[in-house]
């Protein structure tokens, strides 16, 4: 690619949407707080001061490039960002190249990918940067063509006017040398959009289907040999002693073996030889951080930590308690990173959603100044919350320093599942009172194993704390209150989070609290409807406060044929969730008949099957409907797994699951044969979030359908947790050997 | 160190490595062919799915010593050449449905799909829902519905 010749930054005198929160009270805020300020407003405001540091580059070959300060992990933000640039600059989409920026500490809070905030926080800054480039190209075109700038247009990468035309590539150099004027730019009016709002395929789709898309482990960094860690049999156990270091060092292909903070690192010519070496190591281990504990112990701890619900009300009420088990947020790409650490500097490559925090932590671990550490953000093979953390990058840096050589460090699947981060176990208690056709109160007490938010999102909240209306509460409380809301007119609505229990490696999975909170709420909504003799859909419709909320609910009811006759054991479920300025409703049909649940599947779980799903989504302003639909499909698959099949079992200080045939994420045999996603026409001028939006209502709709199909409200999730559907693999050695019979399975 | 010769994407290749190293690592770590992905190493996730003499196999479970000199190994990189085009019809179907999200599982998904369609065609029948239900490849991004559509569309053109 030619050297950039025009670099245009968003010169922002922008005012973000969020209102300044005016009230500062202490303690737990009122239920309506998210209508004043929600988590996304907070993140958008935090990112605003550095939005002007985002630049669009126009090259002499007529292409445009942009280094997005976020992580692409499958959610499609490189595509949607390219669309914003194509729209405002006036170039064809295929001439826009969006890469991922290295860690840029000067961006402070503006390089964090989380809370479905990317499109919300970058929608205007990226468009402004592109519009600035456009106005400079037009001015350069005026000089070059000798035509008044007011008569020029920039369309499809060509400046035309007065019967003349010139491509932007030929103008890039002149545009760059123009004196920088602080001209105001006018963004395109929504009515003029020809790119934004139209369905587009992913910009990296061709690379993905040809195998050319490069993930961290595909990078050819010289001498970065495969490296793996031999880990303890229990969570976070540390090395006491290694009995056979020299013998393992002498194994075929092995170059280095040494103790690091999380186990014993092995570097070898191939990962296969790393696996063999990890299996051969004789290590004695110190106790882990949750030694001897099992599911029931954690559940008991949650029970003890729960806030009191108070005296039984004198009016009719629904009381319910729900349990949500540990779940793995492991992506298909396991934790991994490449590191090349030298005495005076280091270079790291990894898919990182909080690269600035990672850079600081790596520098501290290595004893280098942050300026000496370069952190490259690679394309990620999924995240689901995992890549907010940088566990593998830290290990890779540590191993590279220890061995004095570059390493390509990857976690084995078994480790990723057993020692990797988990979505915390939680209990949610709900009490709703009702009288004479009204719901008088709705109280939800959510008690969870502590969620680790120490990845930068916490820093944002801490830094912004002074301007928050929640007073001085821990940032998990802030996060909880700013992300949860009550969409129904249920009188006095209150909620409370309590956290307990440390020692687990936690993180959120495709949303922090909402899937569990919403699932519990929607099940109780179904109970209330039943007690009050109302239809589940009509009841929701009557109590939903927001017209956009009712519209998505109506849409799924209509498209999904709510209330249609179904055989015994098959039922519909309907649920709603709103967050990130977006609205989502889901309708599913669930088949719980024995011939379905007892399908024989080798090393898998059949269980009830969602046979049909309809999802309606309103994100305000849609950027790429095709990408949005893809996110909804993914969220639906997650929701199905959360309700029906996927959980980790804690036994004696470790998780049993070590394989995708142990941890039952949705597979093809669980996938609904019939799925429809309805993207509602844009209802606003600014986009809401979508990456995590659809999980909560999907999970809840499946749970509600299960309750209606079986006549019993489910209260323990996933519903198959009590049946262990696999033979656990040994914990010593920590990783299984690769099979040798692959040829016999050829088909 | 033993030498191993086999055909890879239409070319004869030779590597020096111990017999028991699995083919996946020979491809990725020694030959730099990174289309087949690692997702488990135990023949479960199917992210590494490639073809051996036209059939779907999982190289993470095949010792390189078991591959014979005249065996043809095809990875996603070599798939278009098997039909003498820039893209295999299944890859085109994948693009049309915009299947990929993160894309990590997709080389394996496509290689599985192509082998499935060939197998079903050899049995003289069309793809059924049961065939699609039987696909074991994990997609943690949840692209399953689009995969189902793409396979039917790709099959129609193969
Ligand atoms: S890596 Fe080969 S099947 Fe998972
Ligand atoms: S597209 Fe991400 S795992 Fe399938």
PDB file of C-alpha atoms in Angstrom, chain A residues 73-74 200-202 205-206 208-211 213 215 217-218 220 226 252-253 269-273 275-276 328 330-334 380-382 384 408 410-413 509-510 599 601-604 609 626 629-631 633-634 637-638 659-661 665-669 671 673 675 729 736-743 745-747, chain B residues 1 16-18 20-22 25-26 28-30 32-35 37-47 52 54-58 60-63 66-67 76-77 86-87 91 94-98 100-107 109-110 115 119 129 132-149:
ATOM      1  CA  UNK A  73     -13.586 -10.661  17.514  1.00  0.00           C
ATOM      2  CA  UNK A  74     -16.365 -11.602  15.137  1.00  0.00           C
ATOM      3  CA  UNK A 200     -23.460  -5.517   3.517  1.00  0.00           C
ATOM      4  CA  UNK A 201     -21.305  -8.600   3.705  1.00  0.00           C
ATOM      5  CA  UNK A 202     -18.354  -8.631   6.023  1.00  0.00           C
ATOM      6  CA  UNK A 205     -15.480 -12.674   4.596  1.00  0.00           C
ATOM      7  CA  UNK A 206     -13.239 -13.697   1.713  1.00  0.00           C
ATOM      8  CA  UNK A 208     -12.288 -16.092   6.399  1.00  0.00           C
ATOM      9  CA  UNK A 209     -13.545 -18.606   3.832  1.00  0.00           C
ATOM     10  CA  UNK A 210     -10.171 -19.038   2.134  1.00  0.00           C
ATOM     11  CA  UNK A 211      -8.258 -19.581   5.368  1.00  0.00           C
ATOM     12  CA  UNK A 213      -7.670 -14.541   7.792  1.00  0.00           C
ATOM     13  CA  UNK A 215      -5.328 -14.967  13.958  1.00  0.00           C
ATOM     14  CA  UNK A 217      -1.381 -18.206  16.155  1.00  0.00           C
ATOM     15  CA  UNK A 218      -1.187 -17.838  12.364  1.00  0.00           C
ATOM     16  CA  UNK A 220       4.800 -15.983  11.303  1.00  0.00           C
ATOM     17  CA  UNK A 226       5.014 -23.145  20.044  1.00  0.00           C
ATOM     18  CA  UNK A 252      12.041 -34.635  20.920  1.00  0.00           C
ATOM     19  CA  UNK A 253      11.543 -31.125  19.630  1.00  0.00           C
ATOM     20  CA  UNK A 269       9.197 -27.120  17.569  1.00  0.00           C
ATOM     21  CA  UNK A 270       5.506 -28.120  17.341  1.00  0.00           C
ATOM     22  CA  UNK A 271       2.501 -27.827  19.638  1.00  0.00           C
ATOM     23  CA  UNK A 272       2.206 -31.601  19.446  1.00  0.00           C
ATOM     24  CA  UNK A 273       5.572 -31.892  21.133  1.00  0.00           C
ATOM     25  CA  UNK A 275       1.485 -31.445  24.530  1.00  0.00           C
ATOM     26  CA  UNK A 276       3.686 -34.544  24.916  1.00  0.00           C
ATOM     27  CA  UNK A 328     -17.371 -21.052  30.421  1.00  0.00           C
ATOM     28  CA  UNK A 330     -14.143 -19.928  26.256  1.00  0.00           C
ATOM     29  CA  UNK A 331     -14.024 -18.945  22.564  1.00  0.00           C
ATOM     30  CA  UNK A 332     -13.130 -21.389  19.808  1.00  0.00           C
ATOM     31  CA  UNK A 333      -9.715 -19.774  19.575  1.00  0.00           C
ATOM     32  CA  UNK A 334      -8.191 -20.584  22.966  1.00  0.00           C
ATOM     33  CA  UNK A 380      -9.759 -12.555  17.443  1.00  0.00           C
ATOM     34  CA  UNK A 381     -11.410 -15.948  17.065  1.00  0.00           C
ATOM     35  CA  UNK A 382     -14.378 -15.045  19.272  1.00  0.00           C
ATOM     36  CA  UNK A 384     -17.698 -13.548  24.620  1.00  0.00           C
ATOM     37  CA  UNK A 408       3.903 -18.491  20.412  1.00  0.00           C
ATOM     38  CA  UNK A 410      -1.427 -21.183  23.281  1.00  0.00           C
ATOM     39  CA  UNK A 411      -3.683 -22.721  25.889  1.00  0.00           C
ATOM     40  CA  UNK A 412      -4.860 -26.271  25.382  1.00  0.00           C
ATOM     41  CA  UNK A 413      -8.636 -26.605  25.095  1.00  0.00           C
ATOM     42  CA  UNK A 509     -19.919 -13.906  29.222  1.00  0.00           C
ATOM     43  CA  UNK A 510     -21.697 -11.958  26.523  1.00  0.00           C
ATOM     44  CA  UNK A 599     -32.516 -38.572  20.331  1.00  0.00           C
ATOM     45  CA  UNK A 601     -26.262 -38.367  19.848  1.00  0.00           C
ATOM     46  CA  UNK A 602     -22.767 -39.712  20.277  1.00  0.00           C
ATOM     47  CA  UNK A 603     -20.930 -37.816  23.030  1.00  0.00           C
ATOM     48  CA  UNK A 604     -23.528 -35.073  23.011  1.00  0.00           C
ATOM     49  CA  UNK A 609     -35.104 -28.645  21.006  1.00  0.00           C
ATOM     50  CA  UNK A 626     -26.902  -8.165   7.805  1.00  0.00           C
ATOM     51  CA  UNK A 629     -28.878 -10.228  12.062  1.00  0.00           C
ATOM     52  CA  UNK A 630     -25.692 -12.279  12.483  1.00  0.00           C
ATOM     53  CA  UNK A 631     -25.260 -10.958  16.024  1.00  0.00           C
ATOM     54  CA  UNK A 633     -28.304 -15.428  15.531  1.00  0.00           C
ATOM     55  CA  UNK A 634     -25.219 -15.824  17.707  1.00  0.00           C
ATOM     56  CA  UNK A 637     -27.498 -19.836  20.060  1.00  0.00           C
ATOM     57  CA  UNK A 638     -25.978 -18.609  23.329  1.00  0.00           C
ATOM     58  CA  UNK A 659     -13.671 -30.581  25.865  1.00  0.00           C
ATOM     59  CA  UNK A 660     -16.483 -29.328  23.648  1.00  0.00           C
ATOM     60  CA  UNK A 661     -17.976 -32.796  24.133  1.00  0.00           C
ATOM     61  CA  UNK A 665     -22.506 -25.232  23.822  1.00  0.00           C
ATOM     62  CA  UNK A 666     -25.233 -25.342  21.160  1.00  0.00           C
ATOM     63  CA  UNK A 667     -24.410 -27.745  18.314  1.00  0.00           C
ATOM     64  CA  UNK A 668     -26.143 -28.346  14.998  1.00  0.00           C
ATOM     65  CA  UNK A 669     -28.449 -30.914  16.618  1.00  0.00           C
ATOM     66  CA  UNK A 671     -30.001 -25.505  16.406  1.00  0.00           C
ATOM     67  CA  UNK A 673     -34.280 -25.644  11.933  1.00  0.00           C
ATOM     68  CA  UNK A 675     -35.074 -19.114  12.457  1.00  0.00           C
ATOM     69  CA  UNK A 729     -11.080 -36.591  31.717  1.00  0.00           C
ATOM     70  CA  UNK A 736      -5.391 -35.253  27.067  1.00  0.00           C
ATOM     71  CA  UNK A 737      -3.199 -36.941  24.464  1.00  0.00           C
ATOM     72  CA  UNK A 738      -4.173 -36.372  20.857  1.00  0.00           C
ATOM     73  CA  UNK A 739      -5.818 -39.459  19.380  1.00  0.00           C
ATOM     74  CA  UNK A 740      -4.011 -41.452  16.675  1.00  0.00           C
ATOM     75  CA  UNK A 741      -7.023 -43.023  14.968  1.00  0.00           C
ATOM     76  CA  UNK A 742      -8.045 -40.049  12.860  1.00  0.00           C
ATOM     77  CA  UNK A 743      -7.879 -42.012   9.613  1.00  0.00           C
ATOM     78  CA  UNK A 745     -13.028 -41.555  11.040  1.00  0.00           C
ATOM     79  CA  UNK A 746     -12.481 -40.387   7.456  1.00  0.00           C
ATOM     80  CA  UNK A 747     -15.833 -39.717   5.811  1.00  0.00           C
TER      81      UNK A 747
ATOM     82  CA  UNK B   1      14.962 -37.756  12.082  1.00  0.00           C
ATOM     83  CA  UNK B  16      11.606 -34.075   8.751  1.00  0.00           C
ATOM     84  CA  UNK B  17       9.909 -34.783  12.020  1.00  0.00           C
ATOM     85  CA  UNK B  18       9.166 -37.614  14.442  1.00  0.00           C
ATOM     86  CA  UNK B  20       4.036 -39.489  15.988  1.00  0.00           C
ATOM     87  CA  UNK B  21       3.665 -35.730  15.523  1.00  0.00           C
ATOM     88  CA  UNK B  22       0.098 -35.148  14.392  1.00  0.00           C
ATOM     89  CA  UNK B  25       1.202 -29.493  13.671  1.00  0.00           C
ATOM     90  CA  UNK B  26       3.148 -30.567  10.618  1.00  0.00           C
ATOM     91  CA  UNK B  28       0.706 -25.418  10.867  1.00  0.00           C
ATOM     92  CA  UNK B  29       4.016 -25.324  12.699  1.00  0.00           C
ATOM     93  CA  UNK B  30       6.394 -26.798  10.113  1.00  0.00           C
ATOM     94  CA  UNK B  32       3.155 -22.736   7.669  1.00  0.00           C
ATOM     95  CA  UNK B  33      -0.228 -23.854   6.305  1.00  0.00           C
ATOM     96  CA  UNK B  34      -2.533 -22.165   8.834  1.00  0.00           C
ATOM     97  CA  UNK B  35      -6.009 -22.584   7.317  1.00  0.00           C
ATOM     98  CA  UNK B  37      -7.293 -24.297  13.021  1.00  0.00           C
ATOM     99  CA  UNK B  38      -6.671 -25.738  16.468  1.00  0.00           C
ATOM    100  CA  UNK B  39      -9.730 -25.871  18.689  1.00  0.00           C
ATOM    101  CA  UNK B  40      -9.192 -28.987  20.821  1.00  0.00           C
ATOM    102  CA  UNK B  41      -6.512 -31.375  19.543  1.00  0.00           C
ATOM    103  CA  UNK B  42      -8.692 -34.383  20.327  1.00  0.00           C
ATOM    104  CA  UNK B  43     -10.874 -34.762  17.240  1.00  0.00           C
ATOM    105  CA  UNK B  44     -13.908 -33.071  18.815  1.00  0.00           C
ATOM    106  CA  UNK B  45     -14.283 -29.463  17.652  1.00  0.00           C
ATOM    107  CA  UNK B  46     -13.528 -30.133  13.949  1.00  0.00           C
ATOM    108  CA  UNK B  47     -11.845 -26.741  13.456  1.00  0.00           C
ATOM    109  CA  UNK B  52      -7.379 -36.808   2.806  1.00  0.00           C
ATOM    110  CA  UNK B  54     -11.188 -36.289  -0.794  1.00  0.00           C
ATOM    111  CA  UNK B  55     -12.632 -37.404   2.549  1.00  0.00           C
ATOM    112  CA  UNK B  56     -13.009 -35.244   5.640  1.00  0.00           C
ATOM    113  CA  UNK B  57     -10.430 -36.013   8.308  1.00  0.00           C
ATOM    114  CA  UNK B  58      -9.102 -34.298  11.402  1.00  0.00           C
ATOM    115  CA  UNK B  60      -5.059 -33.326  14.945  1.00  0.00           C
ATOM    116  CA  UNK B  61      -5.726 -37.071  15.274  1.00  0.00           C
ATOM    117  CA  UNK B  62      -3.463 -38.392  12.510  1.00  0.00           C
ATOM    118  CA  UNK B  63       0.219 -39.107  13.186  1.00  0.00           C
ATOM    119  CA  UNK B  66       0.433 -42.720   8.953  1.00  0.00           C
ATOM    120  CA  UNK B  67       0.272 -40.529   5.854  1.00  0.00           C
ATOM    121  CA  UNK B  76      -8.916 -24.985   2.817  1.00  0.00           C
ATOM    122  CA  UNK B  77      -6.079 -23.291   0.921  1.00  0.00           C
ATOM    123  CA  UNK B  86     -10.635 -19.246  -7.705  1.00  0.00           C
ATOM    124  CA  UNK B  87     -13.261 -20.275  -5.232  1.00  0.00           C
ATOM    125  CA  UNK B  91     -16.943 -20.999  -0.500  1.00  0.00           C
ATOM    126  CA  UNK B  94     -20.498 -19.084   2.284  1.00  0.00           C
ATOM    127  CA  UNK B  95     -19.824 -15.588   0.948  1.00  0.00           C
ATOM    128  CA  UNK B  96     -23.366 -15.140  -0.298  1.00  0.00           C
ATOM    129  CA  UNK B  97     -24.884 -16.104   3.035  1.00  0.00           C
ATOM    130  CA  UNK B  98     -22.191 -14.054   4.831  1.00  0.00           C
ATOM    131  CA  UNK B 100     -18.545 -16.132   8.981  1.00  0.00           C
ATOM    132  CA  UNK B 101     -18.493 -14.145  12.165  1.00  0.00           C
ATOM    133  CA  UNK B 102     -15.056 -14.439  13.782  1.00  0.00           C
ATOM    134  CA  UNK B 103     -14.242 -16.943  11.056  1.00  0.00           C
ATOM    135  CA  UNK B 104     -12.105 -19.204  13.215  1.00  0.00           C
ATOM    136  CA  UNK B 105     -14.246 -22.305  12.690  1.00  0.00           C
ATOM    137  CA  UNK B 106     -15.117 -21.616   9.077  1.00  0.00           C
ATOM    138  CA  UNK B 107     -12.281 -23.351   7.174  1.00  0.00           C
ATOM    139  CA  UNK B 109     -16.942 -25.967   8.488  1.00  0.00           C
ATOM    140  CA  UNK B 110     -16.459 -25.574   4.742  1.00  0.00           C
ATOM    141  CA  UNK B 115     -17.195 -33.783   2.099  1.00  0.00           C
ATOM    142  CA  UNK B 119     -20.953 -38.306   0.451  1.00  0.00           C
ATOM    143  CA  UNK B 129     -32.088 -31.915   8.102  1.00  0.00           C
ATOM    144  CA  UNK B 132     -27.137 -31.130   8.906  1.00  0.00           C
ATOM    145  CA  UNK B 133     -27.959 -32.102  12.497  1.00  0.00           C
ATOM    146  CA  UNK B 134     -25.148 -34.654  12.297  1.00  0.00           C
ATOM    147  CA  UNK B 135     -22.416 -32.073  11.664  1.00  0.00           C
ATOM    148  CA  UNK B 136     -20.217 -31.946  14.755  1.00  0.00           C
ATOM    149  CA  UNK B 137     -18.178 -28.802  13.994  1.00  0.00           C
ATOM    150  CA  UNK B 138     -18.397 -26.261  16.797  1.00  0.00           C
ATOM    151  CA  UNK B 139     -19.135 -22.657  15.971  1.00  0.00           C
ATOM    152  CA  UNK B 140     -18.890 -20.719  19.208  1.00  0.00           C
ATOM    153  CA  UNK B 141     -20.135 -17.601  17.418  1.00  0.00           C
ATOM    154  CA  UNK B 142     -23.352 -19.478  16.674  1.00  0.00           C
ATOM    155  CA  UNK B 143     -23.418 -19.216  12.871  1.00  0.00           C
ATOM    156  CA  UNK B 144     -25.233 -22.574  12.630  1.00  0.00           C
ATOM    157  CA  UNK B 145     -28.393 -21.343  10.870  1.00  0.00           C
ATOM    158  CA  UNK B 146     -26.415 -19.637   8.108  1.00  0.00           C
ATOM    159  CA  UNK B 147     -24.174 -22.705   7.784  1.00  0.00           C
ATOM    160  CA  UNK B 148     -27.285 -24.803   7.129  1.00  0.00           C
ATOM    161  CA  UNK B 149     -28.472 -22.400   4.443  1.00  0.00           C
TER     162      UNK B 149
END
